Amino acid sequence: MRALAEKSVDEARVAVGNVIGTAIKTAEQMQTTSKSVQESMQTVVVKGLDQVQENAAATFDFAQKLVRTRDLREAFALQGEFLRSRIATLQAQAKDLGALAQNTLRPSA
């Protein structure tokens, strides 16, 4: 049962990695009429995709740890730790992306 769960997590990790890879390639190919807008938007998109990759990796790492837990108490403790770290990370990521987007949208003087 554990081997099947680990295999499922690994397969899901590969599938999400492929989707993220495709999204990154698509983002890199986007073009806009203004080079400065393009560069600024690309920075925002790349930063966002980096965050998606980081969050996906953390989630899959959590899933692998979860399938290796020995009992419910350990699983709940692991889940609590994961949720606390993800909330802190998501807050920091939102702040970073917000500042980057604000700087991107600010007209240059």
mmCIF file of N, CA, C and O in Angstrom:
data_model
loop_
_atom_site.group_PDB
_atom_site.id
_atom_site.type_symbol
_atom_site.label_atom_id
_atom_site.label_comp_id
_atom_site.label_asym_id
_atom_site.label_seq_id
_atom_site.Cartn_x
_atom_site.Cartn_y
_atom_site.Cartn_z
ATOM 1 N N MET A 1 0.825 -1.189 0.000
ATOM 2 C CA MET A 1 0.000 0.000 0.000
ATOM 3 C C MET A 1 0.875 1.261 0.000
ATOM 4 O O MET A 1 0.623 2.203 -0.723
ATOM 5 N N ARG A 2 1.908 1.253 0.842
ATOM 6 C CA ARG A 2 2.810 2.398 0.939
ATOM 7 C C ARG A 2 3.548 2.620 -0.378
ATOM 8 O O ARG A 2 3.712 3.739 -0.830
ATOM 9 N N ALA A 3 3.983 1.514 -0.993
ATOM 10 C CA ALA A 3 4.704 1.623 -2.270
ATOM 11 C C ALA A 3 3.795 2.225 -3.336
ATOM 12 O O ALA A 3 4.231 3.064 -4.134
ATOM 13 N N LEU A 4 2.537 1.837 -3.338
ATOM 14 C CA LEU A 4 1.587 2.385 -4.296
ATOM 15 C C LEU A 4 1.374 3.880 -4.051
ATOM 16 O O LEU A 4 1.350 4.679 -4.991
ATOM 17 N N ALA A 5 1.274 4.271 -2.792
ATOM 18 C CA ALA A 5 1.098 5.686 -2.460
ATOM 19 C C ALA A 5 2.325 6.486 -2.876
ATOM 20 O O ALA A 5 2.198 7.574 -3.439
ATOM 21 N N GLU A 6 3.525 5.960 -2.611
ATOM 22 C CA GLU A 6 4.738 6.671 -3.010
ATOM 23 C C GLU A 6 4.847 6.781 -4.525
ATOM 24 O O GLU A 6 5.233 7.821 -5.052
ATOM 25 N N LYS A 7 4.461 5.712 -5.208
ATOM 26 C CA LYS A 7 4.489 5.743 -6.673
ATOM 27 C C LYS A 7 3.510 6.791 -7.191
ATOM 28 O O LYS A 7 3.824 7.539 -8.120
ATOM 29 N N SER A 8 2.335 6.875 -6.581
ATOM 30 C CA SER A 8 1.337 7.871 -6.994
ATOM 31 C C SER A 8 1.859 9.288 -6.786
ATOM 32 O O SER A 8 1.670 10.163 -7.633
ATOM 33 N N VAL A 9 2.516 9.513 -5.666
ATOM 34 C CA VAL A 9 3.090 10.837 -5.395
ATOM 35 C C VAL A 9 4.161 11.160 -6.428
ATOM 36 O O VAL A 9 4.210 12.266 -6.970
ATOM 37 N N ASP A 10 5.010 10.186 -6.735
ATOM 38 C CA ASP A 10 6.067 10.417 -7.729
ATOM 39 C C ASP A 10 5.480 10.709 -9.105
ATOM 40 O O ASP A 10 5.944 11.613 -9.816
ATOM 41 N N GLU A 11 4.458 9.971 -9.491
ATOM 42 C CA GLU A 11 3.823 10.206 -10.788
ATOM 43 C C GLU A 11 3.159 11.572 -10.838
ATOM 44 O O GLU A 11 3.235 12.276 -11.852
ATOM 45 N N ALA A 12 2.512 11.949 -9.757
ATOM 46 C CA ALA A 12 1.881 13.274 -9.706
ATOM 47 C C ALA A 12 2.934 14.370 -9.766
ATOM 48 O O ALA A 12 2.750 15.392 -10.429
ATOM 49 N N ARG A 13 4.072 14.160 -9.102
ATOM 50 C CA ARG A 13 5.163 15.143 -9.125
ATOM 51 C C ARG A 13 5.651 15.352 -10.560
ATOM 52 O O ARG A 13 5.856 16.477 -11.008
ATOM 53 N N VAL A 14 5.822 14.254 -11.296
ATOM 54 C CA VAL A 14 6.286 14.340 -12.682
ATOM 55 C C VAL A 14 5.249 15.067 -13.540
ATOM 56 O O VAL A 14 5.591 15.936 -14.341
ATOM 57 N N ALA A 15 3.979 14.733 -13.352
ATOM 58 C CA ALA A 15 2.928 15.366 -14.145
ATOM 59 C C ALA A 15 2.865 16.866 -13.885
ATOM 60 O O ALA A 15 2.790 17.671 -14.829
ATOM 61 N N VAL A 16 2.922 17.265 -12.622
ATOM 62 C CA VAL A 16 2.900 18.695 -12.294
ATOM 63 C C VAL A 16 4.156 19.371 -12.816
ATOM 64 O O VAL A 16 4.109 20.481 -13.340
ATOM 65 N N GLY A 17 5.274 18.704 -12.722
ATOM 66 C CA GLY A 17 6.525 19.255 -13.265
ATOM 67 C C GLY A 17 6.414 19.501 -14.756
ATOM 68 O O GLY A 17 6.889 20.528 -15.263
ATOM 69 N N ASN A 18 5.779 18.582 -15.471
ATOM 70 C CA ASN A 18 5.580 18.761 -16.910
ATOM 71 C C ASN A 18 4.671 19.946 -17.210
ATOM 72 O O ASN A 18 4.945 20.729 -18.124
ATOM 73 N N VAL A 19 3.601 20.082 -16.436
ATOM 74 C CA VAL A 19 2.683 21.213 -16.636
ATOM 75 C C VAL A 19 3.402 22.525 -16.355
ATOM 76 O O VAL A 19 3.289 23.487 -17.125
ATOM 77 N N ILE A 20 4.149 22.568 -15.274
ATOM 78 C CA ILE A 20 4.887 23.784 -14.928
ATOM 79 C C ILE A 20 5.918 24.087 -16.004
ATOM 80 O O ILE A 20 6.095 25.234 -16.410
ATOM 81 N N GLY A 21 6.611 23.065 -16.491
ATOM 82 C CA GLY A 21 7.598 23.256 -17.554
ATOM 83 C C GLY A 21 6.965 23.835 -18.806
ATOM 84 O O GLY A 21 7.517 24.744 -19.437
ATOM 85 N N THR A 22 5.803 23.338 -19.163
ATOM 86 C CA THR A 22 5.087 23.857 -20.324
ATOM 87 C C THR A 22 4.668 25.307 -20.100
ATOM 88 O O THR A 22 4.787 26.148 -21.000
ATOM 89 N N ALA A 23 4.200 25.612 -18.899
ATOM 90 C CA ALA A 23 3.797 26.988 -18.592
ATOM 91 C C ALA A 23 4.993 27.933 -18.661
ATOM 92 O O ALA A 23 4.876 29.059 -19.165
ATOM 93 N N ILE A 24 6.130 27.483 -18.192
ATOM 94 C CA ILE A 24 7.337 28.314 -18.240
ATOM 95 C C ILE A 24 7.742 28.562 -19.692
ATOM 96 O O ILE A 24 8.056 29.689 -20.078
ATOM 97 N N LYS A 25 7.716 27.519 -20.512
ATOM 98 C CA LYS A 25 8.061 27.684 -21.923
ATOM 99 C C LYS A 25 7.099 28.639 -22.609
ATOM 100 O O LYS A 25 7.515 29.480 -23.416
ATOM 101 N N THR A 26 5.824 28.547 -22.298
ATOM 102 C CA THR A 26 4.822 29.437 -22.878
ATOM 103 C C THR A 26 5.068 30.874 -22.438
ATOM 104 O O THR A 26 5.007 31.803 -23.255
ATOM 105 N N ALA A 27 5.373 31.067 -21.163
ATOM 106 C CA ALA A 27 5.631 32.409 -20.645
ATOM 107 C C ALA A 27 6.842 33.030 -21.321
ATOM 108 O O ALA A 27 6.868 34.234 -21.612
ATOM 109 N N GLU A 28 7.843 32.218 -21.579
ATOM 110 C CA GLU A 28 9.054 32.715 -22.221
ATOM 111 C C GLU A 28 8.796 33.122 -23.669
ATOM 112 O O GLU A 28 9.506 33.955 -24.233
ATOM 113 N N GLN A 29 7.792 32.535 -24.286
ATOM 114 C CA GLN A 29 7.497 32.819 -25.683
ATOM 115 C C GLN A 29 6.527 33.996 -25.867
ATOM 116 O O GLN A 29 6.306 34.440 -26.993
ATOM 117 N N MET A 30 5.944 34.467 -24.767
ATOM 118 C CA MET A 30 4.987 35.575 -24.883
ATOM 119 C C MET A 30 5.690 36.841 -25.363
ATOM 120 O O MET A 30 6.821 37.141 -24.994
ATOM 121 N N GLN A 31 4.981 37.567 -26.213
ATOM 122 C CA GLN A 31 5.526 38.831 -26.708
ATOM 123 C C GLN A 31 4.474 39.920 -26.536
ATOM 124 O O GLN A 31 3.297 39.675 -26.673
ATOM 125 N N THR A 32 4.947 41.113 -26.247
ATOM 126 C CA THR A 32 4.055 42.265 -26.174
ATOM 127 C C THR A 32 4.624 43.358 -27.064
ATOM 128 O O THR A 32 5.736 43.263 -27.569
ATOM 129 N N THR A 33 3.843 44.408 -27.260
ATOM 130 C CA THR A 33 4.287 45.482 -28.142
ATOM 131 C C THR A 33 5.387 46.333 -27.524
ATOM 132 O O THR A 33 6.215 46.879 -28.234
ATOM 133 N N SER A 34 5.399 46.484 -26.248
ATOM 134 C CA SER A 34 6.405 47.310 -25.588
ATOM 135 C C SER A 34 7.458 46.426 -24.937
ATOM 136 O O SER A 34 7.152 45.582 -24.105
ATOM 137 N N LYS A 35 8.711 46.638 -25.307
ATOM 138 C CA LYS A 35 9.785 45.807 -24.766
ATOM 139 C C LYS A 35 9.896 45.960 -23.249
ATOM 140 O O LYS A 35 10.077 44.974 -22.541
ATOM 141 N N SER A 36 9.756 47.165 -22.729
ATOM 142 C CA SER A 36 9.877 47.349 -21.280
ATOM 143 C C SER A 36 8.725 46.676 -20.537
ATOM 144 O O SER A 36 8.936 46.075 -19.478
ATOM 145 N N VAL A 37 7.525 46.755 -21.101
ATOM 146 C CA VAL A 37 6.381 46.082 -20.481
ATOM 147 C C VAL A 37 6.592 44.574 -20.539
ATOM 148 O O VAL A 37 6.348 43.859 -19.573
ATOM 149 N N GLN A 38 7.080 44.106 -21.666
ATOM 150 C CA GLN A 38 7.336 42.679 -21.827
ATOM 151 C C GLN A 38 8.344 42.200 -20.787
ATOM 152 O O GLN A 38 8.131 41.175 -20.128
ATOM 153 N N GLU A 39 9.426 42.928 -20.647
ATOM 154 C CA GLU A 39 10.453 42.519 -19.688
ATOM 155 C C GLU A 39 9.922 42.551 -18.259
ATOM 156 O O GLU A 39 10.170 41.636 -17.478
ATOM 157 N N SER A 40 9.163 43.599 -17.945
ATOM 158 C CA SER A 40 8.605 43.707 -16.601
ATOM 159 C C SER A 40 7.589 42.608 -16.324
ATOM 160 O O SER A 40 7.605 41.977 -15.264
ATOM 161 N N MET A 41 6.707 42.354 -17.268
ATOM 162 C CA MET A 41 5.702 41.316 -17.084
ATOM 163 C C MET A 41 6.354 39.935 -17.030
ATOM 164 O O MET A 41 5.931 39.071 -16.262
ATOM 165 N N GLN A 42 7.376 39.738 -17.818
ATOM 166 C CA GLN A 42 8.069 38.455 -17.808
ATOM 167 C C GLN A 42 8.702 38.220 -16.437
ATOM 168 O O GLN A 42 8.677 37.096 -15.928
ATOM 169 N N THR A 43 9.232 39.274 -15.847
ATOM 170 C CA THR A 43 9.810 39.149 -14.512
ATOM 171 C C THR A 43 8.750 38.710 -13.507
ATOM 172 O O THR A 43 8.993 37.821 -12.692
ATOM 173 N N VAL A 44 7.569 39.323 -13.603
ATOM 174 C CA VAL A 44 6.476 38.959 -12.698
ATOM 175 C C VAL A 44 6.055 37.508 -12.940
ATOM 176 O O VAL A 44 5.877 36.732 -11.993
ATOM 177 N N VAL A 45 5.902 37.130 -14.200
ATOM 178 C CA VAL A 45 5.475 35.779 -14.537
ATOM 179 C C VAL A 45 6.515 34.750 -14.075
ATOM 180 O O VAL A 45 6.170 33.727 -13.471
ATOM 181 N N VAL A 46 7.775 35.025 -14.347
ATOM 182 C CA VAL A 46 8.836 34.091 -13.950
ATOM 183 C C VAL A 46 8.870 33.948 -12.429
ATOM 184 O O VAL A 46 8.983 32.837 -11.903
ATOM 185 N N LYS A 47 8.737 35.064 -11.721
ATOM 186 C CA LYS A 47 8.720 35.012 -10.257
ATOM 187 C C LYS A 47 7.532 34.178 -9.773
ATOM 188 O O LYS A 47 7.674 33.335 -8.881
ATOM 189 N N GLY A 48 6.372 34.406 -10.375
ATOM 190 C CA GLY A 48 5.185 33.636 -10.007
ATOM 191 C C GLY A 48 5.359 32.149 -10.279
ATOM 192 O O GLY A 48 4.992 31.302 -9.452
ATOM 193 N N LEU A 49 5.933 31.829 -11.430
ATOM 194 C CA LEU A 49 6.156 30.418 -11.759
ATOM 195 C C LEU A 49 7.207 29.789 -10.854
ATOM 196 O O LEU A 49 7.093 28.606 -10.495
ATOM 197 N N ASP A 50 8.211 30.553 -10.463
ATOM 198 C CA ASP A 50 9.192 30.052 -9.501
ATOM 199 C C ASP A 50 8.493 29.700 -8.185
ATOM 200 O O ASP A 50 8.783 28.674 -7.562
ATOM 201 N N GLN A 51 7.562 30.570 -7.783
ATOM 202 C CA GLN A 51 6.818 30.314 -6.551
ATOM 203 C C GLN A 51 5.924 29.087 -6.693
ATOM 204 O O GLN A 51 5.800 28.299 -5.754
ATOM 205 N N VAL A 52 5.320 28.915 -7.855
ATOM 206 C CA VAL A 52 4.490 27.727 -8.088
ATOM 207 C C VAL A 52 5.349 26.471 -7.969
ATOM 208 O O VAL A 52 4.941 25.488 -7.333
ATOM 209 N N GLN A 53 6.525 26.496 -8.566
ATOM 210 C CA GLN A 53 7.425 25.340 -8.477
ATOM 211 C C GLN A 53 7.822 25.063 -7.026
ATOM 212 O O GLN A 53 7.837 23.912 -6.585
ATOM 213 N N GLU A 54 8.158 26.116 -6.306
ATOM 214 C CA GLU A 54 8.544 25.962 -4.905
ATOM 215 C C GLU A 54 7.398 25.356 -4.089
ATOM 216 O O GLU A 54 7.604 24.433 -3.292
ATOM 217 N N ASN A 55 6.182 25.860 -4.308
ATOM 218 C CA ASN A 55 5.023 25.368 -3.566
ATOM 219 C C ASN A 55 4.683 23.930 -3.944
ATOM 220 O O ASN A 55 4.340 23.117 -3.077
ATOM 221 N N ALA A 56 4.793 23.608 -5.223
ATOM 222 C CA ALA A 56 4.520 22.237 -5.659
ATOM 223 C C ALA A 56 5.538 21.273 -5.048
ATOM 224 O O ALA A 56 5.175 20.199 -4.564
ATOM 225 N N ALA A 57 6.798 21.662 -5.061
ATOM 226 C CA ALA A 57 7.844 20.805 -4.485
ATOM 227 C C ALA A 57 7.600 20.583 -2.995
ATOM 228 O O ALA A 57 7.716 19.453 -2.494
ATOM 229 N N ALA A 58 7.241 21.649 -2.285
ATOM 230 C CA ALA A 58 6.973 21.526 -0.847
ATOM 231 C C ALA A 58 5.775 20.612 -0.599
ATOM 232 O O ALA A 58 5.780 19.806 0.341
ATOM 233 N N THR A 59 4.754 20.728 -1.439
ATOM 234 C CA THR A 59 3.566 19.897 -1.277
ATOM 235 C C THR A 59 3.875 18.429 -1.539
ATOM 236 O O THR A 59 3.437 17.546 -0.796
ATOM 237 N N PHE A 60 4.658 18.158 -2.571
ATOM 238 C CA PHE A 60 5.011 16.770 -2.855
ATOM 239 C C PHE A 60 5.952 16.202 -1.784
ATOM 240 O O PHE A 60 5.841 15.023 -1.431
ATOM 241 N N ASP A 61 6.850 17.028 -1.273
ATOM 242 C CA ASP A 61 7.709 16.572 -0.181
ATOM 243 C C ASP A 61 6.854 16.205 1.032
ATOM 244 O O ASP A 61 7.075 15.184 1.687
ATOM 245 N N PHE A 62 5.858 17.055 1.325
ATOM 246 C CA PHE A 62 4.935 16.781 2.425
ATOM 247 C C PHE A 62 4.186 15.471 2.175
ATOM 248 O O PHE A 62 4.072 14.632 3.076
ATOM 249 N N ALA A 63 3.685 15.284 0.954
ATOM 250 C CA ALA A 63 2.926 14.070 0.638
ATOM 251 C C ALA A 63 3.785 12.820 0.838
ATOM 252 O O ALA A 63 3.312 11.814 1.383
ATOM 253 N N GLN A 64 5.050 12.898 0.430
ATOM 254 C CA GLN A 64 5.924 11.744 0.619
ATOM 255 C C GLN A 64 6.180 11.480 2.097
ATOM 256 O O GLN A 64 6.198 10.330 2.532
ATOM 257 N N LYS A 65 6.367 12.535 2.869
ATOM 258 C CA LYS A 65 6.554 12.345 4.310
ATOM 259 C C LYS A 65 5.284 11.776 4.935
ATOM 260 O O LYS A 65 5.351 10.940 5.837
ATOM 261 N N LEU A 66 4.128 12.244 4.466
ATOM 262 C CA LEU A 66 2.854 11.814 5.024
ATOM 263 C C LEU A 66 2.622 10.323 4.802
ATOM 264 O O LEU A 66 2.163 9.630 5.713
ATOM 265 N N VAL A 67 2.948 9.827 3.615
ATOM 266 C CA VAL A 67 2.721 8.396 3.373
ATOM 267 C C VAL A 67 3.688 7.525 4.168
ATOM 268 O O VAL A 67 3.467 6.321 4.289
ATOM 269 N N ARG A 68 4.705 8.118 4.743
ATOM 270 C CA ARG A 68 5.672 7.358 5.551
ATOM 271 C C ARG A 68 5.386 7.437 7.049
ATOM 272 O O ARG A 68 6.109 6.829 7.844
ATOM 273 N N THR A 69 4.347 8.184 7.433
ATOM 274 C CA THR A 69 4.042 8.298 8.861
ATOM 275 C C THR A 69 3.573 6.944 9.402
ATOM 276 O O THR A 69 3.022 6.118 8.681
ATOM 277 N N ARG A 70 3.801 6.762 10.695
ATOM 278 C CA ARG A 70 3.477 5.485 11.321
ATOM 279 C C ARG A 70 2.080 5.459 11.940
ATOM 280 O O ARG A 70 1.498 4.395 12.103
ATOM 281 N N ASP A 71 1.561 6.636 12.316
ATOM 282 C CA ASP A 71 0.239 6.659 12.942
ATOM 283 C C ASP A 71 -0.416 8.018 12.713
ATOM 284 O O ASP A 71 0.197 8.933 12.152
ATOM 285 N N LEU A 72 -1.667 8.139 13.136
ATOM 286 C CA LEU A 72 -2.424 9.379 12.925
ATOM 287 C C LEU A 72 -1.823 10.555 13.677
ATOM 288 O O LEU A 72 -1.816 11.679 13.173
ATOM 289 N N ARG A 73 -1.340 10.327 14.879
ATOM 290 C CA ARG A 73 -0.743 11.416 15.662
ATOM 291 C C ARG A 73 0.426 12.032 14.908
ATOM 292 O O ARG A 73 0.541 13.260 14.791
ATOM 293 N N GLU A 74 1.273 11.191 14.371
ATOM 294 C CA GLU A 74 2.424 11.673 13.602
ATOM 295 C C GLU A 74 1.959 12.395 12.332
ATOM 296 O O GLU A 74 2.505 13.435 11.964
ATOM 297 N N ALA A 75 0.939 11.861 11.690
ATOM 298 C CA ALA A 75 0.408 12.479 10.473
ATOM 299 C C ALA A 75 -0.171 13.861 10.770
ATOM 300 O O ALA A 75 0.063 14.815 10.024
ATOM 301 N N PHE A 76 -0.930 13.979 11.861
ATOM 302 C CA PHE A 76 -1.507 15.280 12.219
ATOM 303 C C PHE A 76 -0.432 16.288 12.605
ATOM 304 O O PHE A 76 -0.524 17.474 12.268
ATOM 305 N N ALA A 77 0.588 15.841 13.310
ATOM 306 C CA ALA A 77 1.687 16.742 13.671
ATOM 307 C C ALA A 77 2.407 17.231 12.416
ATOM 308 O O ALA A 77 2.712 18.423 12.286
ATOM 309 N N LEU A 78 2.641 16.322 11.493
ATOM 310 C CA LEU A 78 3.293 16.686 10.231
ATOM 311 C C LEU A 78 2.433 17.668 9.447
ATOM 312 O O LEU A 78 2.937 18.650 8.899
ATOM 313 N N GLN A 79 1.130 17.424 9.425
ATOM 314 C CA GLN A 79 0.228 18.313 8.700
ATOM 315 C C GLN A 79 0.218 19.710 9.321
ATOM 316 O O GLN A 79 0.245 20.713 8.612
ATOM 317 N N GLY A 80 0.193 19.790 10.634
ATOM 318 C CA GLY A 80 0.216 21.087 11.306
ATOM 319 C C GLY A 80 1.483 21.866 10.993
ATOM 320 O O GLY A 80 1.440 23.069 10.704
ATOM 321 N N GLU A 81 2.601 21.177 11.043
ATOM 322 C CA GLU A 81 3.892 21.800 10.716
ATOM 323 C C GLU A 81 3.896 22.293 9.263
ATOM 324 O O GLU A 81 4.335 23.408 8.967
ATOM 325 N N PHE A 82 3.391 21.455 8.371
ATOM 326 C CA PHE A 82 3.339 21.818 6.945
ATOM 327 C C PHE A 82 2.456 23.051 6.736
ATOM 328 O O PHE A 82 2.848 23.991 6.022
ATOM 329 N N LEU A 83 1.288 23.072 7.346
ATOM 330 C CA LEU A 83 0.379 24.209 7.170
ATOM 331 C C LEU A 83 0.981 25.506 7.704
ATOM 332 O O LEU A 83 0.881 26.555 7.064
ATOM 333 N N ARG A 84 1.632 25.433 8.856
ATOM 334 C CA ARG A 84 2.272 26.641 9.405
ATOM 335 C C ARG A 84 3.358 27.159 8.464
ATOM 336 O O ARG A 84 3.435 28.358 8.187
ATOM 337 N N SER A 85 4.173 26.278 7.954
ATOM 338 C CA SER A 85 5.254 26.720 7.067
ATOM 339 C C SER A 85 4.703 27.240 5.746
ATOM 340 O O SER A 85 5.206 28.218 5.197
ATOM 341 N N ARG A 86 3.658 26.620 5.220
ATOM 342 C CA ARG A 86 3.079 27.061 3.944
ATOM 343 C C ARG A 86 2.415 28.429 4.091
ATOM 344 O O ARG A 86 2.522 29.268 3.207
ATOM 345 N N ILE A 87 1.730 28.665 5.203
ATOM 346 C CA ILE A 87 1.086 29.958 5.421
ATOM 347 C C ILE A 87 2.139 31.055 5.452
ATOM 348 O O ILE A 87 1.997 32.089 4.804
ATOM 349 N N ALA A 88 3.215 30.826 6.195
ATOM 350 C CA ALA A 88 4.292 31.822 6.265
ATOM 351 C C ALA A 88 4.914 32.050 4.889
ATOM 352 O O ALA A 88 5.161 33.195 4.482
ATOM 353 N N THR A 89 5.143 30.970 4.165
ATOM 354 C CA THR A 89 5.744 31.080 2.833
ATOM 355 C C THR A 89 4.815 31.812 1.874
ATOM 356 O O THR A 89 5.248 32.690 1.123
ATOM 357 N N LEU A 90 3.529 31.463 1.896
ATOM 358 C CA LEU A 90 2.569 32.111 0.994
ATOM 359 C C LEU A 90 2.425 33.603 1.292
ATOM 360 O O LEU A 90 2.294 34.414 0.372
ATOM 361 N N GLN A 91 2.472 33.967 2.567
ATOM 362 C CA GLN A 91 2.422 35.386 2.916
ATOM 363 C C GLN A 91 3.630 36.124 2.355
ATOM 364 O O GLN A 91 3.499 37.203 1.785
ATOM 365 N N ALA A 92 4.798 35.551 2.506
ATOM 366 C CA ALA A 92 6.020 36.178 1.986
ATOM 367 C C ALA A 92 5.985 36.250 0.463
ATOM 368 O O ALA A 92 6.359 37.269 -0.130
ATOM 369 N N GLN A 93 5.509 35.189 -0.178
ATOM 370 C CA GLN A 93 5.422 35.174 -1.633
ATOM 371 C C GLN A 93 4.438 36.224 -2.142
ATOM 372 O O GLN A 93 4.712 36.903 -3.133
ATOM 373 N N ALA A 94 3.304 36.341 -1.483
ATOM 374 C CA ALA A 94 2.311 37.336 -1.892
ATOM 375 C C ALA A 94 2.877 38.745 -1.758
ATOM 376 O O ALA A 94 2.672 39.595 -2.637
ATOM 377 N N LYS A 95 3.598 38.983 -0.685
ATOM 378 C CA LYS A 95 4.222 40.288 -0.472
ATOM 379 C C LYS A 95 5.241 40.579 -1.576
ATOM 380 O O LYS A 95 5.249 41.673 -2.154
ATOM 381 N N ASP A 96 6.078 39.601 -1.886
ATOM 382 C CA ASP A 96 7.087 39.768 -2.944
ATOM 383 C C ASP A 96 6.440 40.015 -4.302
ATOM 384 O O ASP A 96 6.841 40.914 -5.038
ATOM 385 N N LEU A 97 5.439 39.208 -4.630
ATOM 386 C CA LEU A 97 4.775 39.367 -5.923
ATOM 387 C C LEU A 97 4.040 40.695 -6.003
ATOM 388 O O LEU A 97 4.043 41.360 -7.038
ATOM 389 N N GLY A 98 3.406 41.097 -4.905
ATOM 390 C CA GLY A 98 2.699 42.380 -4.878
ATOM 391 C C GLY A 98 3.644 43.545 -5.107
ATOM 392 O O GLY A 98 3.346 44.454 -5.888
ATOM 393 N N ALA A 99 4.781 43.524 -4.443
ATOM 394 C CA ALA A 99 5.769 44.599 -4.620
ATOM 395 C C ALA A 99 6.312 44.601 -6.036
ATOM 396 O O ALA A 99 6.456 45.665 -6.656
ATOM 397 N N LEU A 100 6.588 43.429 -6.564
ATOM 398 C CA LEU A 100 7.097 43.328 -7.931
ATOM 399 C C LEU A 100 6.065 43.813 -8.942
ATOM 400 O O LEU A 100 6.391 44.572 -9.859
ATOM 401 N N ALA A 101 4.815 43.401 -8.769
ATOM 402 C CA ALA A 101 3.748 43.832 -9.681
ATOM 403 C C ALA A 101 3.534 45.342 -9.587
ATOM 404 O O ALA A 101 3.344 46.021 -10.600
ATOM 405 N N GLN A 102 3.579 45.871 -8.381
ATOM 406 C CA GLN A 102 3.404 47.312 -8.201
ATOM 407 C C GLN A 102 4.516 48.080 -8.904
ATOM 408 O O GLN A 102 4.276 49.082 -9.582
ATOM 409 N N ASN A 103 5.749 47.626 -8.769
ATOM 410 C CA ASN A 103 6.868 48.266 -9.443
ATOM 411 C C ASN A 103 6.758 48.145 -10.949
ATOM 412 O O ASN A 103 7.142 49.046 -11.689
ATOM 413 N N THR A 104 6.225 47.023 -11.416
ATOM 414 C CA THR A 104 6.056 46.798 -12.855
ATOM 415 C C THR A 104 5.003 47.737 -13.436
ATOM 416 O O THR A 104 5.178 48.276 -14.530
ATOM 417 N N LEU A 105 3.927 47.936 -12.694
ATOM 418 C CA LEU A 105 2.818 48.763 -13.190
ATOM 419 C C LEU A 105 3.052 50.259 -13.002
ATOM 420 O O LEU A 105 2.371 51.060 -13.611
ATOM 421 N N ARG A 106 3.999 50.604 -12.154
ATOM 422 C CA ARG A 106 4.303 52.017 -11.903
ATOM 423 C C ARG A 106 4.923 52.619 -13.162
ATOM 424 O O ARG A 106 5.890 52.079 -13.693
ATOM 425 N N PRO A 107 4.358 53.733 -13.654
ATOM 426 C CA PRO A 107 4.943 54.353 -14.859
ATOM 427 C C PRO A 107 6.354 54.836 -14.577
ATOM 428 O O PRO A 107 6.634 55.395 -13.528
ATOM 429 N N SER A 108 7.251 54.564 -15.513
ATOM 430 C CA SER A 108 8.629 55.027 -15.332
ATOM 431 C C SER A 108 8.735 56.489 -15.713
ATOM 432 O O SER A 108 8.144 56.956 -16.679
ATOM 433 N N ALA A 109 9.492 57.243 -14.931
ATOM 434 C CA ALA A 109 9.606 58.679 -15.153
ATOM 435 C C ALA A 109 10.818 59.016 -15.961
ATOM 436 O O ALA A 109 11.768 58.359 -16.046
#
